[in-house]
Every structure is written in C-alpha cells, then in structure tokens.
PDB file of C-alpha atoms in Angstrom:
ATOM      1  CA  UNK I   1     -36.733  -6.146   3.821  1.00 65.00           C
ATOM      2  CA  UNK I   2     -33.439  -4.703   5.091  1.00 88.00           C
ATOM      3  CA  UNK I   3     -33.173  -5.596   8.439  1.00 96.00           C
ATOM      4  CA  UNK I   4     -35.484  -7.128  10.227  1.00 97.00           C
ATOM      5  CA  UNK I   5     -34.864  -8.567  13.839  1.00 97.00           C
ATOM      6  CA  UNK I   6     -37.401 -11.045  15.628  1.00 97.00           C
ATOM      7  CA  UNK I   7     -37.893 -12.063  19.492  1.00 98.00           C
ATOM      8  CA  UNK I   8     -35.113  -9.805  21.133  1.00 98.00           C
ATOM      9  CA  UNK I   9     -34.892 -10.125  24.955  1.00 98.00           C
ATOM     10  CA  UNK I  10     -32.355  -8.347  27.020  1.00 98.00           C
ATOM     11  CA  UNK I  11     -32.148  -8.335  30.760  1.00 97.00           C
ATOM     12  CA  UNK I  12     -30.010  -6.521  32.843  1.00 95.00           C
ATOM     13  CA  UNK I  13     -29.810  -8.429  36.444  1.00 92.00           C
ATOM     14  CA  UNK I  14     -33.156  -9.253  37.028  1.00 90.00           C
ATOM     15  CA  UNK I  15     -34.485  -6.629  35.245  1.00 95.00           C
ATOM     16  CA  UNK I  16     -36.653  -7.490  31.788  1.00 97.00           C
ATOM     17  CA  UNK I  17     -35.777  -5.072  29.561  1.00 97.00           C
ATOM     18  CA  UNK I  18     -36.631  -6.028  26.392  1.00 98.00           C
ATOM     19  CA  UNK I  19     -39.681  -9.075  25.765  1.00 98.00           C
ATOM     20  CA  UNK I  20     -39.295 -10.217  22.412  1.00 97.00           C
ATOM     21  CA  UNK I  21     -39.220  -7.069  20.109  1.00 98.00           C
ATOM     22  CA  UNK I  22     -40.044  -7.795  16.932  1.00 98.00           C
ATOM     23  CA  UNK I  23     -39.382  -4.748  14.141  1.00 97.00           C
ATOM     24  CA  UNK I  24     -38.642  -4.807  10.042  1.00 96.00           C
ATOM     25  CA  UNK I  25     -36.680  -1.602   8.116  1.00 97.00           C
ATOM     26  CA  UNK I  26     -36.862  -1.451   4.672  1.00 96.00           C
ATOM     27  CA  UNK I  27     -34.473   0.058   2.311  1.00 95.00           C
ATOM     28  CA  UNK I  28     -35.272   3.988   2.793  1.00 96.00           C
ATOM     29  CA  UNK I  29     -37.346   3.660   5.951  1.00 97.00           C
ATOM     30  CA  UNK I  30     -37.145   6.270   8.401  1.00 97.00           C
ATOM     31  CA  UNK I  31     -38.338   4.555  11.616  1.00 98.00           C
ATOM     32  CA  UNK I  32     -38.988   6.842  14.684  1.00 98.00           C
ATOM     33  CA  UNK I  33     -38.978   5.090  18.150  1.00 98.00           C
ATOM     34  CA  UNK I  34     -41.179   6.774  20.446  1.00 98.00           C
ATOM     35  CA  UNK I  35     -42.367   6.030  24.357  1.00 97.00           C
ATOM     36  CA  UNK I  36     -41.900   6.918  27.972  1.00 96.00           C
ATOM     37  CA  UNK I  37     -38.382   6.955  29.470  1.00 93.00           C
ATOM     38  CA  UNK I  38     -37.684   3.471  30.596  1.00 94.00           C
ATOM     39  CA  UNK I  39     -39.352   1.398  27.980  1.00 97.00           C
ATOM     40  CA  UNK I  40     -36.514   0.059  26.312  1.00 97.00           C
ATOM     41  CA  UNK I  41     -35.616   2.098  23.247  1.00 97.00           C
ATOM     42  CA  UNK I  42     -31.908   2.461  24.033  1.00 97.00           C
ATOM     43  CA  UNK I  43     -31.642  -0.657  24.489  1.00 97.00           C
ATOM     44  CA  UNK I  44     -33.120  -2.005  21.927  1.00 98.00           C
ATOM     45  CA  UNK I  45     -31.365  -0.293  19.672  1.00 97.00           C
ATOM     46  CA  UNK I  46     -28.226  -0.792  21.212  1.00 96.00           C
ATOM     47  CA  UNK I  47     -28.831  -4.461  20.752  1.00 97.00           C
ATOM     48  CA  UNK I  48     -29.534  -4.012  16.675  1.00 97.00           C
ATOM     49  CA  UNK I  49     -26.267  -2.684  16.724  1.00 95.00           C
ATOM     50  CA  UNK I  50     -24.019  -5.030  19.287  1.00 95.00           C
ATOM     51  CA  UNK I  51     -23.242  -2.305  21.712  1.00 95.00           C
ATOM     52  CA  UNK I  52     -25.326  -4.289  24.174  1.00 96.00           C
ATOM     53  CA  UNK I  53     -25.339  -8.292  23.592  1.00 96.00           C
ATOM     54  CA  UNK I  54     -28.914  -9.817  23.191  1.00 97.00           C
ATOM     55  CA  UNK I  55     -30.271 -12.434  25.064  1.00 97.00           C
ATOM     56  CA  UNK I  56     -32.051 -13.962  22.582  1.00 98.00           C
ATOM     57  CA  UNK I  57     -33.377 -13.059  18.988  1.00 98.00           C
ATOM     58  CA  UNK I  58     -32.832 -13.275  15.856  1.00 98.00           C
ATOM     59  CA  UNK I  59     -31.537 -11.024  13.150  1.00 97.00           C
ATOM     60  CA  UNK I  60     -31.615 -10.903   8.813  1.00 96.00           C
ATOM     61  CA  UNK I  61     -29.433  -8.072   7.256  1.00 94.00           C
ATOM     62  CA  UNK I  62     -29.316  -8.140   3.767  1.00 89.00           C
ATOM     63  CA  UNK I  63     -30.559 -11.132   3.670  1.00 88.00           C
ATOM     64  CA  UNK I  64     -27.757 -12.957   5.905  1.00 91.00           C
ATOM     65  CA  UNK I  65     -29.725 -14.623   8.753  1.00 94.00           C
ATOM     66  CA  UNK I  66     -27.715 -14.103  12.579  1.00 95.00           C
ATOM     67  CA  UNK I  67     -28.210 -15.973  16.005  1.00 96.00           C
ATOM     68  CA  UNK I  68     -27.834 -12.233  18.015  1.00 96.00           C
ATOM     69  CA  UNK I  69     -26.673 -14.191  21.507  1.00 94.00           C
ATOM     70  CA  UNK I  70     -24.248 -16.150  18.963  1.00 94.00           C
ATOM     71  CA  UNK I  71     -22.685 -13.459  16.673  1.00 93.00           C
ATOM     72  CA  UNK I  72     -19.191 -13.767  16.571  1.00 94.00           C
ATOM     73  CA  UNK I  73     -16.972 -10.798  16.489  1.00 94.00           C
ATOM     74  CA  UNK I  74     -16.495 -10.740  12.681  1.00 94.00           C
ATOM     75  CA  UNK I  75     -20.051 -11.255  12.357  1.00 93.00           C
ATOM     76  CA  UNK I  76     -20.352  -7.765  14.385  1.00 94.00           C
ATOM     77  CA  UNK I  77     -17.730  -6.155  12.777  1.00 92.00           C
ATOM     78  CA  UNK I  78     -19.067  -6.787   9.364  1.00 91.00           C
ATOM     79  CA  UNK I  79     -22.600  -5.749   9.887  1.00 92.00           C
ATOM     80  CA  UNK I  80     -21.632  -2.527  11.665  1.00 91.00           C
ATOM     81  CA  UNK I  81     -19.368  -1.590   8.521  1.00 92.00           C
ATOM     82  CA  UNK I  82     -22.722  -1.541   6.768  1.00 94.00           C
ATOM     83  CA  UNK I  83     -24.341   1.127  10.106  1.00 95.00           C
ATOM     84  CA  UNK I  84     -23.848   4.081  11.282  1.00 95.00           C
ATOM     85  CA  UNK I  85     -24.507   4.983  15.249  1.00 96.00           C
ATOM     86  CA  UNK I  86     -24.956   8.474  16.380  1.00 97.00           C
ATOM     87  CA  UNK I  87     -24.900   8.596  20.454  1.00 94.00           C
ATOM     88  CA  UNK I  88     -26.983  10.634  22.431  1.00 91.00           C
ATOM     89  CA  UNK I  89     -23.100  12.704  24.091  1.00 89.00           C
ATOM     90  CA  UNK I  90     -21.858  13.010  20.762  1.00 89.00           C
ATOM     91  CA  UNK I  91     -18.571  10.664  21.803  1.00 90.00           C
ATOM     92  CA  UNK I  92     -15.861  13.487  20.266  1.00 95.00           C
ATOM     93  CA  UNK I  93     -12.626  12.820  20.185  1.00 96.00           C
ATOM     94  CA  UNK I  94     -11.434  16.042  22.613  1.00 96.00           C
ATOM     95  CA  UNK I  95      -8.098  16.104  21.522  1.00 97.00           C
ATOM     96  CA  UNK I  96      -8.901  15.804  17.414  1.00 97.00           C
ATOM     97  CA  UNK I  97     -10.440  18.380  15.229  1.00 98.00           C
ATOM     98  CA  UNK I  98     -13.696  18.353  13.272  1.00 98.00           C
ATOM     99  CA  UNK I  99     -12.409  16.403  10.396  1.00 98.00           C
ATOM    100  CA  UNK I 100     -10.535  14.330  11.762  1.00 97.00           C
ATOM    101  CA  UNK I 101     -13.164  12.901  14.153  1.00 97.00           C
ATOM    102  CA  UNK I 102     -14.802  12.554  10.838  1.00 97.00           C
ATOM    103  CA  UNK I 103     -12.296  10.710   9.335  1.00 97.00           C
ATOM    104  CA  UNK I 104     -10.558   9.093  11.978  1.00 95.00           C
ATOM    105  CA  UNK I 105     -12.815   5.922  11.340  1.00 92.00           C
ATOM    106  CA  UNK I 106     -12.016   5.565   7.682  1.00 94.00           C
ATOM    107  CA  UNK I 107      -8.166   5.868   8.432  1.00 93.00           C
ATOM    108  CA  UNK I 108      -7.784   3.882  11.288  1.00 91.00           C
ATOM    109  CA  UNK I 109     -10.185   1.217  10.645  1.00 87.00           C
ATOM    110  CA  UNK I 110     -11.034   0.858   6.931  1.00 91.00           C
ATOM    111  CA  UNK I 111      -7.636   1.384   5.967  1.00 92.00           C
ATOM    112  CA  UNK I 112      -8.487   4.650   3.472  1.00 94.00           C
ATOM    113  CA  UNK I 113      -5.560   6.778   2.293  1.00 96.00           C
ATOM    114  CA  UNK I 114      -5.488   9.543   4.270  1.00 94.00           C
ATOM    115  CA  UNK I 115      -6.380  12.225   1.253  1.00 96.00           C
ATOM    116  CA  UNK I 116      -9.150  10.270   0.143  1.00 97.00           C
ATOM    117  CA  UNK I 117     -10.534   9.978   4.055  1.00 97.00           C
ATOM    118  CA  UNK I 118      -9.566  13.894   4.164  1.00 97.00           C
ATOM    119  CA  UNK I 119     -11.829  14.527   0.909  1.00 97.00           C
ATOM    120  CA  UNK I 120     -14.456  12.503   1.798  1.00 97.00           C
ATOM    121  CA  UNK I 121     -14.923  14.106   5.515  1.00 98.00           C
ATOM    122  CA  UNK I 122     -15.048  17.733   4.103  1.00 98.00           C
ATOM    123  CA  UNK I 123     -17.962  16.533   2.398  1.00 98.00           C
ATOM    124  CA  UNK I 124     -19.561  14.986   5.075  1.00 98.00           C
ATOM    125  CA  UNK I 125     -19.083  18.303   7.279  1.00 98.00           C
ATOM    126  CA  UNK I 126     -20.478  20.669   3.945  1.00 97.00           C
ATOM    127  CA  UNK I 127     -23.517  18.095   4.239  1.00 96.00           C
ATOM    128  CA  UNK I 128     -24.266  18.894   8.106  1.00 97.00           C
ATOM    129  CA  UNK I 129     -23.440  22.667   7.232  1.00 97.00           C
ATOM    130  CA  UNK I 130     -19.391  22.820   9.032  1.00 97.00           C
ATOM    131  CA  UNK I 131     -17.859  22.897   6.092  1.00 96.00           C
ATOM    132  CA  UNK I 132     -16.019  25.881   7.890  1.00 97.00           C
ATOM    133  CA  UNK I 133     -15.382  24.414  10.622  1.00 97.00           C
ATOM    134  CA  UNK I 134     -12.959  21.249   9.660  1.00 98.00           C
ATOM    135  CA  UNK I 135      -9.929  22.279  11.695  1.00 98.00           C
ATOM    136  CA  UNK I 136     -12.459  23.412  15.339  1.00 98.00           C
ATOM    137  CA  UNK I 137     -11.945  21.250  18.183  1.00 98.00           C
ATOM    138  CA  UNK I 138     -14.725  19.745  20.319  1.00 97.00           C
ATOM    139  CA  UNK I 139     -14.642  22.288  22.850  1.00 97.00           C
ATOM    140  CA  UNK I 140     -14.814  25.427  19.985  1.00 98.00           C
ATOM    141  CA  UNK I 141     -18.203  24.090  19.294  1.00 97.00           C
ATOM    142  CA  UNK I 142     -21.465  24.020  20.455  1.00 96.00           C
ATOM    143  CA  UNK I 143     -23.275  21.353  21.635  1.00 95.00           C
ATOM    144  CA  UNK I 144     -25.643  21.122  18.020  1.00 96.00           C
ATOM    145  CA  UNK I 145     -22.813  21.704  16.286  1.00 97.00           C
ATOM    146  CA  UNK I 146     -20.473  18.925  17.691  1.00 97.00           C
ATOM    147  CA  UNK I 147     -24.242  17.256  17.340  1.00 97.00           C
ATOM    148  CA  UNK I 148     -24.008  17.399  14.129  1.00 97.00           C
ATOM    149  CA  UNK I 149     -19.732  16.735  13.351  1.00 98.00           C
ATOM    150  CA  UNK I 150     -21.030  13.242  14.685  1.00 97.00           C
ATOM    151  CA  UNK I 151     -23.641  13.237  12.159  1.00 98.00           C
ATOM    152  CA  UNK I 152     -21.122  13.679   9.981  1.00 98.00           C
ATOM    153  CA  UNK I 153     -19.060  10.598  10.919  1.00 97.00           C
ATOM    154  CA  UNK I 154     -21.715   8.547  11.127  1.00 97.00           C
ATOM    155  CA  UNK I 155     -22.531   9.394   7.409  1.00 97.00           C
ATOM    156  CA  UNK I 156     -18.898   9.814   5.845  1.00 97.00           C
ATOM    157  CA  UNK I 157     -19.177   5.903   5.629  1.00 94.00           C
ATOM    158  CA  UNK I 158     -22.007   5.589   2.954  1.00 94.00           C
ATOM    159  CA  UNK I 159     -23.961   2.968   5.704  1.00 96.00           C
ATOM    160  CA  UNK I 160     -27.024   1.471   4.834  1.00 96.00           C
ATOM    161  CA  UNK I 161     -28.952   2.181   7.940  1.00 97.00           C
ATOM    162  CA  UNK I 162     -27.827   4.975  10.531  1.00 97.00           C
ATOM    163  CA  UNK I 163     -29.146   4.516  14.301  1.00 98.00           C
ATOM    164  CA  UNK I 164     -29.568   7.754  16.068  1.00 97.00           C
ATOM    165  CA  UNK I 165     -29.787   7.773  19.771  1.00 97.00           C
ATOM    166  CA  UNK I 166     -31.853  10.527  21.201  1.00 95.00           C
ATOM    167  CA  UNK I 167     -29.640  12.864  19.262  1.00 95.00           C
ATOM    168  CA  UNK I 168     -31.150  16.193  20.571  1.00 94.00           C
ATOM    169  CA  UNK I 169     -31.475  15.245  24.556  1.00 92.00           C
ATOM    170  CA  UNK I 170     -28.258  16.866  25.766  1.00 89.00           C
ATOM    171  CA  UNK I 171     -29.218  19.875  23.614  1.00 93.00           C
ATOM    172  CA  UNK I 172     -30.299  23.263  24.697  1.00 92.00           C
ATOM    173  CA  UNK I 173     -33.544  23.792  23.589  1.00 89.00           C
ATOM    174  CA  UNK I 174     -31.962  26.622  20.740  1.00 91.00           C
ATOM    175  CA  UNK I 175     -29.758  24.097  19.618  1.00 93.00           C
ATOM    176  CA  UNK I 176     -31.859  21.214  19.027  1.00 94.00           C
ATOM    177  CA  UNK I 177     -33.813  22.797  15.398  1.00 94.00           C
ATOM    178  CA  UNK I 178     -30.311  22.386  13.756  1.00 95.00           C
ATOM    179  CA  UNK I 179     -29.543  18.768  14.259  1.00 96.00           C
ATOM    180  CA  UNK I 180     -32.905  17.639  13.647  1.00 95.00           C
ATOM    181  CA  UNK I 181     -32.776  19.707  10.198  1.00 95.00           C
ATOM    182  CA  UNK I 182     -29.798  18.155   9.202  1.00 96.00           C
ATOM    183  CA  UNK I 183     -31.838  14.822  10.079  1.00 96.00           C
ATOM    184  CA  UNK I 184     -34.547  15.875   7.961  1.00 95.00           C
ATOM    185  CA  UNK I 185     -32.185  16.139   4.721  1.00 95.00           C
ATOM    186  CA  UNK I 186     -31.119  12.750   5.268  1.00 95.00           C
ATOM    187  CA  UNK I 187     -34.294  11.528   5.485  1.00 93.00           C
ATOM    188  CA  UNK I 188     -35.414  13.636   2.243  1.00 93.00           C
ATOM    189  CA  UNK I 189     -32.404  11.976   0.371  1.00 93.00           C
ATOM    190  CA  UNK I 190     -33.585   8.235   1.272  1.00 94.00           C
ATOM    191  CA  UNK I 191     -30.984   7.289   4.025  1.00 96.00           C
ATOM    192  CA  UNK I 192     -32.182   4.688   5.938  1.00 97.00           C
ATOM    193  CA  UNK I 193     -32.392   5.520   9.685  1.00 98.00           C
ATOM    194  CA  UNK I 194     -33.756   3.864  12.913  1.00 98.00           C
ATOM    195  CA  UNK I 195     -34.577   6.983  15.135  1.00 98.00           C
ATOM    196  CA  UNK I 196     -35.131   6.925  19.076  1.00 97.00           C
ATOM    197  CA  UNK I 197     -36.588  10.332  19.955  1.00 96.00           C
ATOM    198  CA  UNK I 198     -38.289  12.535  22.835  1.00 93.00           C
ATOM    199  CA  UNK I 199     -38.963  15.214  19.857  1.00 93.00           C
ATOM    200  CA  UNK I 200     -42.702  14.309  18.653  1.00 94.00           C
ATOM    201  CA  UNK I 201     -43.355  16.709  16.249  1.00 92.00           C
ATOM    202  CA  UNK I 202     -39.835  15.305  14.679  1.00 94.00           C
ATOM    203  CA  UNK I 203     -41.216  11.417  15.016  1.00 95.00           C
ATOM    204  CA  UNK I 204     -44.527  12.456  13.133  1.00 94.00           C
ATOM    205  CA  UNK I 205     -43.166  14.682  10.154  1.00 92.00           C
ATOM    206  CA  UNK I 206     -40.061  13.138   9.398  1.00 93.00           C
ATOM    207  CA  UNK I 207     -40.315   9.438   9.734  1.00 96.00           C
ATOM    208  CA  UNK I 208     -42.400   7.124   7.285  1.00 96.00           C
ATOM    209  CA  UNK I 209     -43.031   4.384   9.713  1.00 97.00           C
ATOM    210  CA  UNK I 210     -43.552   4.893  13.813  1.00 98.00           C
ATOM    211  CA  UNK I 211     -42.816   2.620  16.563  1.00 98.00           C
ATOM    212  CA  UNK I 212     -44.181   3.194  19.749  1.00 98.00           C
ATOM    213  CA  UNK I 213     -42.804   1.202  22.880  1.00 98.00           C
ATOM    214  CA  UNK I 214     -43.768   0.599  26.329  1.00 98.00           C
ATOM    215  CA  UNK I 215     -42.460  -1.411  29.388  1.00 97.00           C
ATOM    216  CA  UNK I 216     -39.998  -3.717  27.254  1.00 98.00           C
ATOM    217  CA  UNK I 217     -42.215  -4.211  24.012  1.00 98.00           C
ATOM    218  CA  UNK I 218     -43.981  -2.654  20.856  1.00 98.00           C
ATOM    219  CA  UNK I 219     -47.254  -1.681  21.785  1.00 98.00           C
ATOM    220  CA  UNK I 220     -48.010  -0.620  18.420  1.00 97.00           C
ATOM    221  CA  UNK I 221     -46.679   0.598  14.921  1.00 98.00           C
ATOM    222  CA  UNK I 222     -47.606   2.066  11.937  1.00 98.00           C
ATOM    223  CA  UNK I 223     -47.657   5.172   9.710  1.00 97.00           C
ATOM    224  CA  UNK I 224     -46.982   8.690  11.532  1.00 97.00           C
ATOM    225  CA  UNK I 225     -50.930   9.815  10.833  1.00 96.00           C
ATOM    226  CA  UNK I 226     -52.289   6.566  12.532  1.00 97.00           C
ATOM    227  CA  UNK I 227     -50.065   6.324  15.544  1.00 97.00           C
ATOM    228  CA  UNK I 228     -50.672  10.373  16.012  1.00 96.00           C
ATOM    229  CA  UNK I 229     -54.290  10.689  14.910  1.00 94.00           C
ATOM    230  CA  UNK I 230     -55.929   7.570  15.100  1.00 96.00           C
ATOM    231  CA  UNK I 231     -53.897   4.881  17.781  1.00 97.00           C
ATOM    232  CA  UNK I 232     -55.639   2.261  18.564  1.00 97.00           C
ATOM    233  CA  UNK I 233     -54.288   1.234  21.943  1.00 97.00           C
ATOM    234  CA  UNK I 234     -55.236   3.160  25.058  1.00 97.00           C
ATOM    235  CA  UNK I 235     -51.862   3.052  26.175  1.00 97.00           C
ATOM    236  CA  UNK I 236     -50.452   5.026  23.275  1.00 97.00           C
ATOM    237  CA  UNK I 237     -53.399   7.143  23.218  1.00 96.00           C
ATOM    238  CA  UNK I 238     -52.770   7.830  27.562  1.00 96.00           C
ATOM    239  CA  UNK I 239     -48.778   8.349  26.530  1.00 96.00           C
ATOM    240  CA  UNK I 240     -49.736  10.962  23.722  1.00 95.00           C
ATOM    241  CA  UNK I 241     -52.696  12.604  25.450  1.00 93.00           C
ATOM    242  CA  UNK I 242     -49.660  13.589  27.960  1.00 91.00           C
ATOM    243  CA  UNK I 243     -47.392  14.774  25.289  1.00 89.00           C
ATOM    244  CA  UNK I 244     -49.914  16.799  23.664  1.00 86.00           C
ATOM    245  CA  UNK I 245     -50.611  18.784  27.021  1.00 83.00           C
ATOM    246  CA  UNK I 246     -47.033  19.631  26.881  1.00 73.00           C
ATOM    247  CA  UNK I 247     -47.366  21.217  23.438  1.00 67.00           C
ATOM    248  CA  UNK I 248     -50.495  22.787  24.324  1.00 63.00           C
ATOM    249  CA  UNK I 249     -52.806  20.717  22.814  1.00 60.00           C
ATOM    250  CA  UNK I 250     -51.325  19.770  19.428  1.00 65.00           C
ATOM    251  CA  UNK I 251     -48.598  18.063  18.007  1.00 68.00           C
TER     252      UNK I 251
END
C-alpha cells in the first residue's frame, strides 16, 4: 500500500469535522471522494496533504510511518515533494505566464536549472493540450484552461499521488468536459490520484476505487459498480437516489 492514513480527526472550534477516517491508496489507484457538501472531503484531504494540521491520526507513505499532529516541517516538506495538489481556484500566479506557473515550483523550490524546468513544463502543458499557450497569462485564459495549466504544475513534478480538489466546481458547465478529460488520461496512464468530486458520472467511470463520505466519516467504499449499483447503506443509497433525479434518472 502507498499511502494509507488511519483515525484522522480534525475539528475546527467546536465543530467535528472529521471522526477517525480511515482510507488506503495503492500504487495506481484512482480514488474518487464522493458525498454531500459538508461532509468533510476538503478537509480530509487537506489533512493527507498538511494544508490543514490533523488532530489526530496516523499516516504510512512509502512505507515511512508519521504521527500527523506531530509531523515536523521537514517531515511535510518531504512527503509533499512526493504529491501533487490541484485546488479547486486554480491558485495562478496573475502576474506569470503559463509556463512559468508551471515551472516556477521546480526553479524556485527544487533548485532545477532553469532550461531543464523550461523543457520539462512545455511538456507538461502539451500533456493538458496548451502546448500553445506557454507564454498566456492567467487572465488570457479561460477558466478550464487555467484549470488545466494547474494540472500541469501539479504533474511537471513526476509525484506519486496527485490530490485534486473539486477541480471542475468554479467551472462553467462548457468548460468542465476538458479538465475532467485531461483527468481521464492521467488516470489511463496509471497516475495515482485521490479525487474529491461533485461530477458523478466522472467518480463512477474514471476511478477504480470509490469513497463515499458523510457527516465527518466513510460511510462506505468500494469499486465504482458497487457503490453506484449495488450500495449497501441506505444513506448512500438516499444521497444517490438524489443525484440520480438530477441526471434524470441515470448516472
């Protein structure tokens, strides 16, 4: 197993949000967090990654075994050299172009000569289909397409696992077919990704393994044909019953 992370618990105030979330990723696992707003998903996976500080839990990564209310800050930066985090705003650099929001990351932080970083960025933007668009800023793109420059960044560092946000929820509804498309290559080329998503028909055809959560835990799990057809808790069957009458029945 990859990663696997046992008993998280985050409050905010005195607000529970996360109850001792237990979840495993193996190498190549595309993991697709599903549930109502509210339940915990950012969070949670804000936690896996150290943008939020856990409570409590425990976490192995390639096999290294971490305290996560006791990482240090090497411990962090370490283990998120190994992940990549795309954010639900796309967090773009206004002032920098394409590439070099790409490649600002390998520069500043890893220390890569700047022709190398510049090399590896183009193909990081050919990969998410802007290899045209290198020298755009932010604000000469649309929303799927700076969507999908963050993609890029996230990806431009060869991580083992890549956490993705609700990528698509600031979309427009036009834009939101070309990000997850891009996501869907990854996922046919074996990247391993941890997925929180509103986009259903997304969660059941491209991930492996599904993960549905409700009010601060995991309610259930499993492949996308049992949590979709065959979900054997009535409160993932009452949360997809409601999702299906959005898509007119199916999903």
């Amino acid at each position: 197993m990859m990663l696997e992370v046992k008993g998280i618990e985050k409050s905010f105030d005195d607000r529970k949000v996360l109850k001792g979330v237990d979840i495993k990723v193996g190498k190549g696992d595309v993991v697709t967090i599903i549930g109502p707003s509210g339940s915990g998903k950012t969070t949670l996976l804000r936690c896996i990654n150290f943008l939020e500080r856990a409570d409590a839990g425990e976490m192995i990564f390639d096999e290294a075994h971490y305290r996560m209310d006791a990482m240090t800050k090497r411990d962090i930066a370490a283990l998120r050299r190994k992940t990549g985090f795309v954010f639900q705003g796309y967090n773009l650099f206004r002032n920098k172009t394409a590439l070099q929001n790409v490649t600002e990351g390998l520069v500043i932080a890893r220390k890569v000569p700047k022709e190398a970083a510049r090399n590896a960025g183009l193909r990081a933007l050919e990969k998410v289909g802007l290899a045209d668009r290198g020298d755009a800023y932010p604000h000469q793109l649309s929303g799927g397409q700076q969507q999908r420059v963050a993609i890029a960044r996230a990806i431009v560092t060869e991580p083992e696992v890549i956490f993705f946000d609700e990528p698509t929820s600031a979309l427009d509804p036009e834009l939101v077919g070309e990000v997850l498309s891009v996501m869907r290559d990854l996922a046919a080329e074996g990247r391993t990704m941890m997925i929180v998503t509103h986009e259903m028909q997304f969660a059941r055809h491209a991930a492996n393994h599904v993960v549905f959560m409700d009010d601060g835990q995991i309610v259930e799990e499993g492949r996308p044909e049992e949590i979709f057809e065959n979900p054997r808790e009535e409160r993932t069957k009452k949360f997809l019953q409601t999702v299906r009458e959005g898509f007119g029945g199916k999903l």
